[in-house]
Amino acid sequence: MHDTERMNSGEIRAGIGLALVFAFRMLGMFMVLPVLATYGMDLADATPALIGLAIGAYGLTQAVLQIPFGMLSDRIGRRPVIYAGLLVFAAGSALAAGADSIWGVIAGRVLQGAGAISAAVMALLSDLTREQHRTKAMAMIGMSIGLSFAVAMVVGPLLTRAFGLSGLFWVTAGMALLGIVLVVALVPKGTGALQHRESVVAGQAIRSTLRNGDLLRLDFGILALHAILMASFVALPLALVERGGLPREEHWWVYLTALLVGFFGMVPFIIYAEKKRRMKRVLGAAVAVLLFCELFFWQFGNSLTMLVIGAVIFFTAFNLLEASLPSLVSKVAPAGGKGTAMGVYATTQFLGAALGGILGGWLYQQGGLGGVFVGCALLCALWLVIAVTMREPPYVTSLRLPLSPTALRDAGLIQRLLAAPGVADAMVVAEEAALYIKVDTQKLDRTSLERLIESAPAMC
């Protein structure tokens, strides 16, 4: 198979269908962020601290169940886990929709997070796509997550204005059920689970992943980024009302402006980081901008104009970091360890969301808007100190290549590959009859690599 082959219809259907499932689920998670701090105060027993808990509560169960559900899908199949997860998510949405107190919304958000299907969806996508097209299919899901966040920031306030907070949760429940229909109707049936270490968590690799210093730095980074995001969404909607004088029904245009400008603003920096191989420098600069932004909100966010300017800066840095961190994890993870590294990364991301919501609500209750912005700034400062100690990542691409029986018996294959220019790491997994390898494609292209593997001496 060559890279020039096109994705077949089954792969396209799998990519689109599962990307939509991801998008609908993420929409349900994110749509409440811009509205819960303002509309949630109308609920019985609501306090800023409990609003913060409601914002971040889904992250607690999501973090705990993310890896176990992925491993469960290896045992009982991807689809049963995905269907069950979407039903649980819909049940959580319905529970929150019917709640008349903040406690009911918190319970609903906790139940939403228990539908932790991300790992199972990614594993199913790997089962249904060939090796040379898997990166493209994964990119579809990555794009759907980014797009769903942007849409949620705009649609959430509009839906809540039209139908109230309860109506927003009912829409979320409906989207989860629609996700089940999409999997049944659009996603092709697979021939069975594929053991693939680049997209699933390998239990035996968790310990080594947790001992990798650079991966831990990146895990802390995504934890901090989502903690800052959730805490900021406790404060920013309230700041738009209290300081900017903008009615809560009109917040959508602020988020639309910030996200659009922020998206296009980050693109040149992403290109520079990859082309010039300066990802560490760009990462550090983006964290510094995020730190500046929180201090800007604290000191100068006293008018609508200043808050909008701050939001644009915030989302430019946020989008850049959100796009860069997974790429860095992929580069830093050892050969055959990407799936496990991404599983741990996703777990810390959800823990960050939980921590940020809880901390943001508590800080607002103790110190008002300024307390939240200062708390976020301190977390940014800690992240900056950790980020600058990271080594420059290797600029490599992860590949999984099937091995012939002859190549599998070649005792010198790994040594020969590691001696080749551009090969950073390699690992043979005999039970998969596959080679996991990390290659600098500027120094060694795939054709040359395949030729090198096929040059294995004949074995008796």
Short mmCIF file of C-alpha atoms in Angstrom, two decimals:
data_model
loop_
_atom_site.label_atom_id
_atom_site.label_comp_id
_atom_site.label_asym_id
_atom_site.label_seq_id
_atom_site.Cartn_x
_atom_site.Cartn_y
_atom_site.Cartn_z
CA MET A 1 0.00 0.00 0.00
CA HIS A 2 1.24 3.50 -0.81
CA ASP A 3 0.48 6.85 0.69
CA THR A 4 -0.98 8.02 -2.62
CA GLU A 5 -3.98 5.69 -2.26
CA ARG A 6 -7.21 7.42 -1.42
CA MET A 7 -9.35 6.60 1.58
CA ASN A 8 -12.06 4.13 0.55
CA SER A 9 -15.76 4.78 1.16
CA GLY A 10 -15.77 2.75 4.39
CA GLU A 11 -12.87 4.74 5.83
CA ILE A 12 -14.51 8.03 4.86
CA ARG A 13 -17.80 6.96 6.46
CA ALA A 14 -15.99 5.84 9.61
CA GLY A 15 -14.04 9.10 9.82
CA ILE A 16 -17.06 11.34 9.26
CA GLY A 17 -19.42 9.32 11.47
CA LEU A 18 -17.08 9.07 14.45
CA ALA A 19 -15.97 12.70 14.08
CA LEU A 20 -19.65 13.72 14.30
CA VAL A 21 -20.14 11.52 17.39
CA PHE A 22 -17.18 13.26 19.00
CA ALA A 23 -18.44 16.68 17.94
CA PHE A 24 -21.98 16.18 19.30
CA ARG A 25 -20.63 14.91 22.60
CA MET A 26 -18.13 17.74 22.94
CA LEU A 27 -20.85 20.25 22.04
CA GLY A 28 -22.88 18.92 24.95
CA MET A 29 -19.91 19.28 27.28
CA PHE A 30 -18.89 22.76 26.15
CA MET A 31 -22.19 24.56 25.48
CA VAL A 32 -22.79 25.11 29.18
CA LEU A 33 -19.43 26.84 29.74
CA PRO A 34 -20.38 30.36 28.59
CA VAL A 35 -23.82 30.27 30.27
CA LEU A 36 -23.62 28.33 33.53
CA ALA A 37 -21.98 31.12 35.53
CA THR A 38 -24.75 33.59 34.60
CA TYR A 39 -27.90 31.44 34.20
CA GLY A 40 -26.89 28.93 36.88
CA MET A 41 -27.24 31.51 39.64
CA ASP A 42 -31.03 31.37 39.07
CA LEU A 43 -31.06 27.76 40.38
CA ALA A 44 -31.90 26.93 43.98
CA ASP A 45 -28.90 26.65 46.35
CA ALA A 46 -26.54 28.11 43.74
CA THR A 47 -23.30 29.67 44.97
CA PRO A 48 -20.23 30.62 42.92
CA ALA A 49 -18.33 27.65 44.36
CA LEU A 50 -21.11 25.22 43.36
CA ILE A 51 -21.38 26.81 39.91
CA GLY A 52 -17.66 26.13 39.50
CA LEU A 53 -18.18 22.53 40.62
CA ALA A 54 -20.99 22.13 38.07
CA ILE A 55 -18.75 23.51 35.30
CA GLY A 56 -15.92 21.09 36.06
CA ALA A 57 -17.79 18.10 37.51
CA TYR A 58 -17.84 16.11 34.26
CA GLY A 59 -14.03 16.04 34.29
CA LEU A 60 -13.91 13.98 37.50
CA THR A 61 -15.75 10.93 36.16
CA GLN A 62 -14.30 11.40 32.68
CA ALA A 63 -10.75 11.26 34.07
CA VAL A 64 -11.42 8.20 36.26
CA LEU A 65 -13.20 6.16 33.56
CA GLN A 66 -11.35 7.23 30.40
CA ILE A 67 -8.64 4.54 30.39
CA PRO A 68 -10.72 1.71 31.97
CA PHE A 69 -13.46 2.11 29.36
CA GLY A 70 -10.87 2.04 26.59
CA MET A 71 -9.48 -1.21 27.96
CA LEU A 72 -13.01 -2.59 28.37
CA SER A 73 -13.63 -1.93 24.68
CA ASP A 74 -10.65 -4.20 23.90
CA ARG A 75 -12.44 -7.01 25.76
CA ILE A 76 -16.13 -6.67 24.90
CA GLY A 77 -15.99 -4.64 21.70
CA ARG A 78 -15.96 -0.97 20.78
CA ARG A 79 -19.63 -0.51 19.90
CA PRO A 80 -21.17 -1.75 23.17
CA VAL A 81 -18.95 0.65 25.11
CA ILE A 82 -19.77 3.55 22.75
CA TYR A 83 -23.53 2.88 22.88
CA ALA A 84 -23.52 2.54 26.66
CA GLY A 85 -21.42 5.69 27.05
CA LEU A 86 -23.72 7.77 24.86
CA LEU A 87 -26.79 6.49 26.75
CA VAL A 88 -25.14 7.42 30.07
CA PHE A 89 -24.27 10.86 28.66
CA ALA A 90 -27.88 11.34 27.51
CA ALA A 91 -29.15 10.27 30.95
CA GLY A 92 -26.84 12.80 32.61
CA SER A 93 -28.09 15.53 30.29
CA ALA A 94 -31.72 14.62 31.07
CA LEU A 95 -30.97 14.65 34.81
CA ALA A 96 -29.49 18.14 34.54
CA ALA A 97 -32.37 19.31 32.32
CA GLY A 98 -34.95 18.29 34.93
CA ALA A 99 -33.05 19.79 37.85
CA ASP A 100 -34.41 22.79 39.74
CA SER A 101 -31.36 23.14 42.00
CA ILE A 102 -27.64 23.41 41.40
CA TRP A 103 -27.19 19.99 43.02
CA GLY A 104 -29.23 18.34 40.27
CA VAL A 105 -27.10 20.03 37.61
CA ILE A 106 -23.93 18.88 39.36
CA ALA A 107 -25.25 15.29 39.48
CA GLY A 108 -26.14 15.50 35.79
CA ARG A 109 -22.68 16.78 34.88
CA VAL A 110 -21.04 13.98 36.88
CA LEU A 111 -23.18 11.43 35.02
CA GLN A 112 -22.39 13.07 31.67
CA GLY A 113 -18.69 12.57 32.34
CA ALA A 114 -19.27 8.89 33.18
CA GLY A 115 -20.03 8.32 29.48
CA ALA A 116 -16.27 8.29 28.83
CA ILE A 117 -16.10 6.94 25.27
CA SER A 118 -13.23 8.93 23.77
CA ALA A 119 -10.72 6.06 23.92
CA ALA A 120 -13.24 3.56 22.51
CA VAL A 121 -14.12 5.89 19.62
CA MET A 122 -10.45 6.41 18.73
CA ALA A 123 -9.84 2.65 18.93
CA LEU A 124 -12.83 1.92 16.66
CA LEU A 125 -11.50 4.45 14.15
CA SER A 126 -8.16 2.60 14.17
CA ASP A 127 -9.99 -0.70 13.59
CA LEU A 128 -11.76 0.71 10.53
CA THR A 129 -8.90 2.53 8.78
CA ARG A 130 -5.77 1.31 7.08
CA GLU A 131 -2.39 2.38 8.42
CA GLN A 132 -1.59 4.87 5.68
CA HIS A 133 -4.89 6.73 6.19
CA ARG A 134 -5.17 6.59 9.97
CA THR A 135 -3.52 9.97 10.50
CA LYS A 136 -6.04 11.62 8.16
CA ALA A 137 -8.94 9.96 9.96
CA MET A 138 -7.57 11.04 13.36
CA ALA A 139 -7.23 14.57 11.98
CA MET A 140 -10.96 14.55 11.18
CA ILE A 141 -11.70 13.90 14.84
CA GLY A 142 -9.20 16.54 15.95
CA MET A 143 -10.85 19.10 13.69
CA SER A 144 -14.31 18.12 14.93
CA ILE A 145 -13.26 18.73 18.55
CA GLY A 146 -11.86 22.17 17.77
CA LEU A 147 -14.89 23.10 15.69
CA SER A 148 -17.34 21.84 18.32
CA PHE A 149 -15.68 24.04 20.95
CA ALA A 150 -16.00 27.11 18.72
CA VAL A 151 -19.63 26.32 17.82
CA ALA A 152 -20.48 25.64 21.49
CA MET A 153 -19.23 29.06 22.59
CA VAL A 154 -21.63 30.72 20.17
CA VAL A 155 -24.59 28.31 20.10
CA GLY A 156 -24.68 27.76 23.88
CA PRO A 157 -25.72 31.36 24.71
CA LEU A 158 -28.19 31.45 21.77
CA LEU A 159 -29.90 28.18 22.74
CA THR A 160 -30.03 29.20 26.40
CA ARG A 161 -31.56 32.55 25.49
CA ALA A 162 -34.24 30.74 23.46
CA PHE A 163 -34.97 27.69 25.65
CA GLY A 164 -33.35 28.34 29.02
CA LEU A 165 -30.73 26.22 30.76
CA SER A 166 -33.09 23.24 30.92
CA GLY A 167 -33.69 23.40 27.17
CA LEU A 168 -29.93 23.48 26.54
CA PHE A 169 -29.49 20.21 28.44
CA TRP A 170 -32.41 18.60 26.56
CA VAL A 171 -30.72 19.52 23.26
CA THR A 172 -27.55 17.91 24.60
CA ALA A 173 -29.42 14.70 25.44
CA GLY A 174 -30.88 14.64 21.93
CA MET A 175 -27.43 15.00 20.35
CA ALA A 176 -26.13 12.04 22.37
CA LEU A 177 -28.98 9.86 21.09
CA LEU A 178 -28.33 11.11 17.57
CA GLY A 179 -24.74 9.97 18.05
CA ILE A 180 -25.99 6.39 18.57
CA VAL A 181 -27.99 6.61 15.35
CA LEU A 182 -24.89 7.83 13.50
CA VAL A 183 -22.77 4.92 14.72
CA VAL A 184 -25.48 2.42 13.72
CA ALA A 185 -26.32 3.95 10.35
CA LEU A 186 -23.07 5.49 9.11
CA VAL A 187 -20.08 3.75 10.69
CA PRO A 188 -19.22 0.46 8.91
CA LYS A 189 -19.10 -2.81 10.79
CA GLY A 190 -15.54 -3.90 11.55
CA THR A 191 -14.02 -7.35 11.46
CA GLY A 192 -12.90 -7.11 15.07
CA ALA A 193 -10.68 -5.13 17.41
CA LEU A 194 -7.23 -4.34 16.07
CA GLN A 195 -4.40 -4.36 18.58
CA HIS A 196 -2.75 -1.06 17.80
CA ARG A 197 -0.45 0.65 20.30
CA GLU A 198 -0.66 4.04 18.61
CA SER A 199 -4.36 4.47 19.38
CA VAL A 200 -5.11 2.33 22.45
CA VAL A 201 -3.67 2.23 25.96
CA ALA A 202 -1.25 -0.65 26.55
CA GLY A 203 -1.38 -1.51 30.25
CA GLN A 204 2.27 -2.60 30.32
CA ALA A 205 3.36 0.82 28.98
CA ILE A 206 1.62 2.98 31.62
CA ARG A 207 4.46 2.82 34.16
CA SER A 208 7.15 3.88 31.68
CA THR A 209 4.89 6.67 30.42
CA LEU A 210 4.49 8.00 33.96
CA ARG A 211 8.27 8.01 34.36
CA ASN A 212 8.96 10.07 31.23
CA GLY A 213 9.81 13.59 32.41
CA ASP A 214 8.99 15.40 29.18
CA LEU A 215 5.64 13.62 28.85
CA LEU A 216 4.84 14.56 32.45
CA ARG A 217 5.62 18.21 31.64
CA LEU A 218 3.16 18.05 28.74
CA ASP A 219 0.57 16.32 30.94
CA PHE A 220 0.90 19.12 33.47
CA GLY A 221 0.55 21.59 30.60
CA ILE A 222 -2.82 20.25 29.44
CA LEU A 223 -3.99 20.00 33.05
CA ALA A 224 -3.09 23.64 33.61
CA LEU A 225 -4.57 24.78 30.28
CA HIS A 226 -7.98 23.24 30.94
CA ALA A 227 -7.96 24.30 34.58
CA ILE A 228 -7.35 27.89 33.41
CA LEU A 229 -10.07 27.56 30.75
CA MET A 230 -12.71 26.31 33.21
CA ALA A 231 -11.77 28.82 35.92
CA SER A 232 -11.86 31.62 33.36
CA PHE A 233 -15.38 30.58 32.38
CA VAL A 234 -16.45 31.01 35.97
CA ALA A 235 -15.18 34.61 35.84
CA LEU A 236 -15.37 35.86 32.24
CA PRO A 237 -19.17 35.64 31.73
CA LEU A 238 -19.68 37.40 35.07
CA ALA A 239 -17.10 40.05 34.13
CA LEU A 240 -18.94 40.72 30.85
CA VAL A 241 -22.11 41.39 32.87
CA GLU A 242 -20.64 43.18 35.90
CA ARG A 243 -17.78 45.13 34.32
CA GLY A 244 -18.76 45.27 30.67
CA GLY A 245 -22.47 45.87 31.13
CA LEU A 246 -23.27 43.25 28.46
CA PRO A 247 -26.53 41.31 29.03
CA ARG A 248 -25.96 37.56 29.27
CA GLU A 249 -28.13 37.01 26.18
CA GLU A 250 -25.59 38.94 24.06
CA HIS A 251 -22.39 37.14 25.09
CA TRP A 252 -22.32 34.96 21.98
CA TRP A 253 -20.81 37.66 19.75
CA VAL A 254 -17.87 38.16 22.13
CA TYR A 255 -16.98 34.47 21.96
CA LEU A 256 -17.52 34.35 18.19
CA THR A 257 -15.19 37.31 17.67
CA ALA A 258 -12.55 35.96 20.06
CA LEU A 259 -12.59 32.46 18.59
CA LEU A 260 -12.48 33.55 14.95
CA VAL A 261 -9.64 36.01 15.47
CA GLY A 262 -7.91 33.57 17.81
CA PHE A 263 -8.10 30.72 15.29
CA PHE A 264 -6.62 32.68 12.41
CA GLY A 265 -4.15 34.36 14.76
CA MET A 266 -2.63 31.06 15.86
CA VAL A 267 -2.09 29.61 12.35
CA PRO A 268 1.17 31.48 11.53
CA PHE A 269 2.68 30.39 14.85
CA ILE A 270 1.75 26.73 14.26
CA ILE A 271 3.36 26.87 10.82
CA TYR A 272 6.47 28.59 12.21
CA ALA A 273 6.81 26.06 15.05
CA GLU A 274 6.64 23.04 12.71
CA LYS A 275 8.55 24.44 9.71
CA LYS A 276 11.35 26.08 11.71
CA ARG A 277 11.33 23.35 14.38
CA ARG A 278 10.85 25.80 17.23
CA MET A 279 7.97 24.15 19.08
CA LYS A 280 9.47 24.60 22.53
CA ARG A 281 10.00 28.32 21.93
CA VAL A 282 6.44 28.80 20.62
CA LEU A 283 4.99 26.78 23.52
CA GLY A 284 6.81 28.90 26.10
CA ALA A 285 5.77 32.12 24.38
CA ALA A 286 2.10 31.04 24.27
CA VAL A 287 2.13 30.21 28.00
CA ALA A 288 3.68 33.63 28.68
CA VAL A 289 0.91 35.29 26.61
CA LEU A 290 -1.71 33.37 28.60
CA LEU A 291 -0.10 34.64 31.81
CA PHE A 292 -0.14 38.19 30.46
CA CYS A 293 -3.79 37.79 29.48
CA GLU A 294 -4.90 36.78 32.99
CA LEU A 295 -3.01 39.77 34.45
CA PHE A 296 -4.61 41.97 31.78
CA PHE A 297 -8.09 40.79 32.81
CA TRP A 298 -7.22 41.48 36.45
CA GLN A 299 -5.82 44.99 35.98
CA PHE A 300 -7.49 46.36 32.85
CA GLY A 301 -10.65 44.29 32.27
CA ASN A 302 -12.96 47.05 33.51
CA SER A 303 -14.83 47.79 30.28
CA LEU A 304 -16.42 45.79 27.48
CA THR A 305 -13.75 46.86 25.00
CA MET A 306 -10.92 45.71 27.25
CA LEU A 307 -12.66 42.41 28.03
CA VAL A 308 -13.14 41.69 24.32
CA ILE A 309 -9.46 42.49 23.63
CA GLY A 310 -8.47 40.20 26.50
CA ALA A 311 -10.75 37.42 25.21
CA VAL A 312 -9.17 37.64 21.73
CA ILE A 313 -5.65 37.36 23.21
CA PHE A 314 -6.77 34.54 25.51
CA PHE A 315 -8.27 32.41 22.74
CA THR A 316 -5.32 32.98 20.39
CA ALA A 317 -2.97 31.58 23.03
CA PHE A 318 -5.45 28.88 24.08
CA ASN A 319 -6.02 27.63 20.51
CA LEU A 320 -2.28 27.57 19.86
CA LEU A 321 -1.59 25.55 23.00
CA GLU A 322 -4.57 23.23 22.47
CA ALA A 323 -3.26 22.40 18.98
CA SER A 324 0.43 22.15 19.93
CA LEU A 325 0.32 19.95 23.03
CA PRO A 326 -1.06 16.74 21.38
CA SER A 327 1.50 17.13 18.59
CA LEU A 328 4.27 17.39 21.18
CA VAL A 329 3.01 14.29 23.01
CA SER A 330 3.07 12.38 19.72
CA LYS A 331 6.67 13.47 19.07
CA VAL A 332 7.96 12.79 22.60
CA ALA A 333 6.24 9.43 23.20
CA PRO A 334 8.46 6.38 22.54
CA ALA A 335 7.79 4.11 19.57
CA GLY A 336 4.70 2.04 20.30
CA GLY A 337 3.80 4.27 23.24
CA LYS A 338 1.72 6.98 21.62
CA GLY A 339 -1.66 5.46 22.49
CA THR A 340 -0.73 5.08 26.16
CA ALA A 341 0.81 8.56 26.30
CA MET A 342 -2.34 10.08 24.78
CA GLY A 343 -4.52 8.13 27.23
CA VAL A 344 -2.65 9.55 30.23
CA TYR A 345 -2.68 12.98 28.58
CA ALA A 346 -6.47 12.86 28.12
CA THR A 347 -6.92 11.79 31.74
CA THR A 348 -4.92 14.77 33.02
CA GLN A 349 -6.86 17.06 30.65
CA PHE A 350 -10.14 16.06 32.27
CA LEU A 351 -8.64 16.31 35.75
CA GLY A 352 -7.61 19.85 34.84
CA ALA A 353 -11.16 20.67 33.78
CA ALA A 354 -12.50 19.42 37.12
CA LEU A 355 -9.81 21.22 39.10
CA GLY A 356 -10.34 24.47 37.18
CA GLY A 357 -14.09 24.56 37.69
CA ILE A 358 -13.84 23.79 41.40
CA LEU A 359 -10.92 26.17 41.99
CA GLY A 360 -12.46 28.94 39.87
CA GLY A 361 -15.73 28.84 41.81
CA TRP A 362 -13.93 28.81 45.17
CA LEU A 363 -11.61 31.66 44.19
CA TYR A 364 -14.54 33.76 42.99
CA GLN A 365 -16.39 33.15 46.23
CA GLN A 366 -13.30 34.14 48.25
CA GLY A 367 -11.84 36.97 46.17
CA GLY A 368 -14.28 37.92 43.41
CA LEU A 369 -13.26 38.26 39.77
CA GLY A 370 -9.77 39.44 40.68
CA GLY A 371 -9.21 36.33 42.79
CA VAL A 372 -9.95 34.07 39.81
CA PHE A 373 -7.71 35.99 37.41
CA VAL A 374 -4.81 36.11 39.88
CA GLY A 375 -5.21 32.40 40.63
CA CYS A 376 -5.10 31.61 36.89
CA ALA A 377 -2.03 33.85 36.49
CA LEU A 378 -0.20 31.97 39.25
CA LEU A 379 -1.00 28.64 37.59
CA CYS A 380 0.30 30.05 34.27
CA ALA A 381 3.51 31.15 35.99
CA LEU A 382 4.05 27.66 37.44
CA TRP A 383 3.40 26.13 34.01
CA LEU A 384 5.89 28.53 32.40
CA VAL A 385 8.61 27.46 34.84
CA ILE A 386 7.91 23.80 34.04
CA ALA A 387 7.66 24.36 30.27
CA VAL A 388 11.05 26.07 29.91
CA THR A 389 12.78 23.02 31.48
CA MET A 390 11.48 20.76 28.69
CA ARG A 391 13.95 19.60 26.05
CA GLU A 392 13.37 20.51 22.40
CA PRO A 393 11.19 17.67 21.07
CA PRO A 394 12.40 15.36 18.29
CA TYR A 395 10.75 16.32 14.99
CA VAL A 396 9.60 12.86 14.03
CA THR A 397 6.54 11.09 12.67
CA SER A 398 5.15 7.92 14.28
CA LEU A 399 4.53 5.02 11.90
CA ARG A 400 3.23 1.49 12.28
CA LEU A 401 4.28 -0.87 9.52
CA PRO A 402 3.22 -4.51 9.07
CA LEU A 403 6.13 -6.96 9.04
CA SER A 404 6.47 -10.06 6.92
CA PRO A 405 7.37 -13.36 8.62
CA THR A 406 10.89 -12.96 7.22
CA ALA A 407 11.31 -9.49 8.71
CA LEU A 408 9.90 -10.68 12.05
CA ARG A 409 12.64 -13.32 12.24
CA ASP A 410 15.35 -10.78 11.39
CA ALA A 411 17.30 -10.42 14.65
CA GLY A 412 19.26 -7.45 13.34
CA LEU A 413 16.30 -5.39 12.09
CA ILE A 414 16.10 -2.96 15.01
CA GLN A 415 19.85 -2.32 15.04
CA ARG A 416 19.86 -1.73 11.28
CA LEU A 417 16.94 0.67 11.51
CA LEU A 418 18.39 2.65 14.42
CA ALA A 419 21.62 3.06 12.46
CA ALA A 420 19.73 4.64 9.56
CA PRO A 421 19.70 8.46 9.38
CA GLY A 422 16.43 9.94 10.61
CA VAL A 423 15.28 6.98 12.72
CA ALA A 424 14.82 8.08 16.34
CA ASP A 425 13.25 4.95 17.86
CA ALA A 426 11.91 1.57 16.78
CA MET A 427 10.07 -1.32 18.38
CA VAL A 428 8.88 -4.68 17.02
CA VAL A 429 5.68 -6.12 18.51
CA ALA A 430 5.67 -9.76 17.50
CA GLU A 431 2.05 -10.48 18.48
CA GLU A 432 0.89 -7.73 16.10
CA ALA A 433 3.46 -8.62 13.42
CA ALA A 434 4.18 -4.90 13.30
CA LEU A 435 6.98 -2.39 13.56
CA TYR A 436 6.47 0.87 15.46
CA ILE A 437 9.00 3.46 14.40
CA LYS A 438 9.65 7.20 14.78
CA VAL A 439 11.19 8.81 11.73
CA ASP A 440 12.36 12.27 10.71
CA THR A 441 10.75 12.35 7.26
CA GLN A 442 13.12 15.10 6.13
CA LYS A 443 15.97 12.60 6.45
CA LEU A 444 14.29 9.29 5.56
CA ASP A 445 11.13 8.96 3.48
CA ARG A 446 8.68 6.10 3.81
CA THR A 447 9.70 4.43 0.56
CA SER A 448 13.34 4.25 1.67
CA LEU A 449 12.23 2.97 5.06
CA GLU A 450 10.15 0.16 3.52
CA ARG A 451 13.09 -0.73 1.29
CA LEU A 452 15.34 -0.90 4.35
CA ILE A 453 12.91 -3.26 6.10
CA GLU A 454 12.55 -5.47 3.04
CA SER A 455 16.33 -5.82 2.83
CA ALA A 456 16.19 -8.30 5.73
CA PRO A 457 18.45 -11.26 5.00
CA ALA A 458 16.71 -14.56 4.26
CA MET A 459 16.44 -16.77 7.34
CA CYS A 460 16.51 -20.54 7.28
#
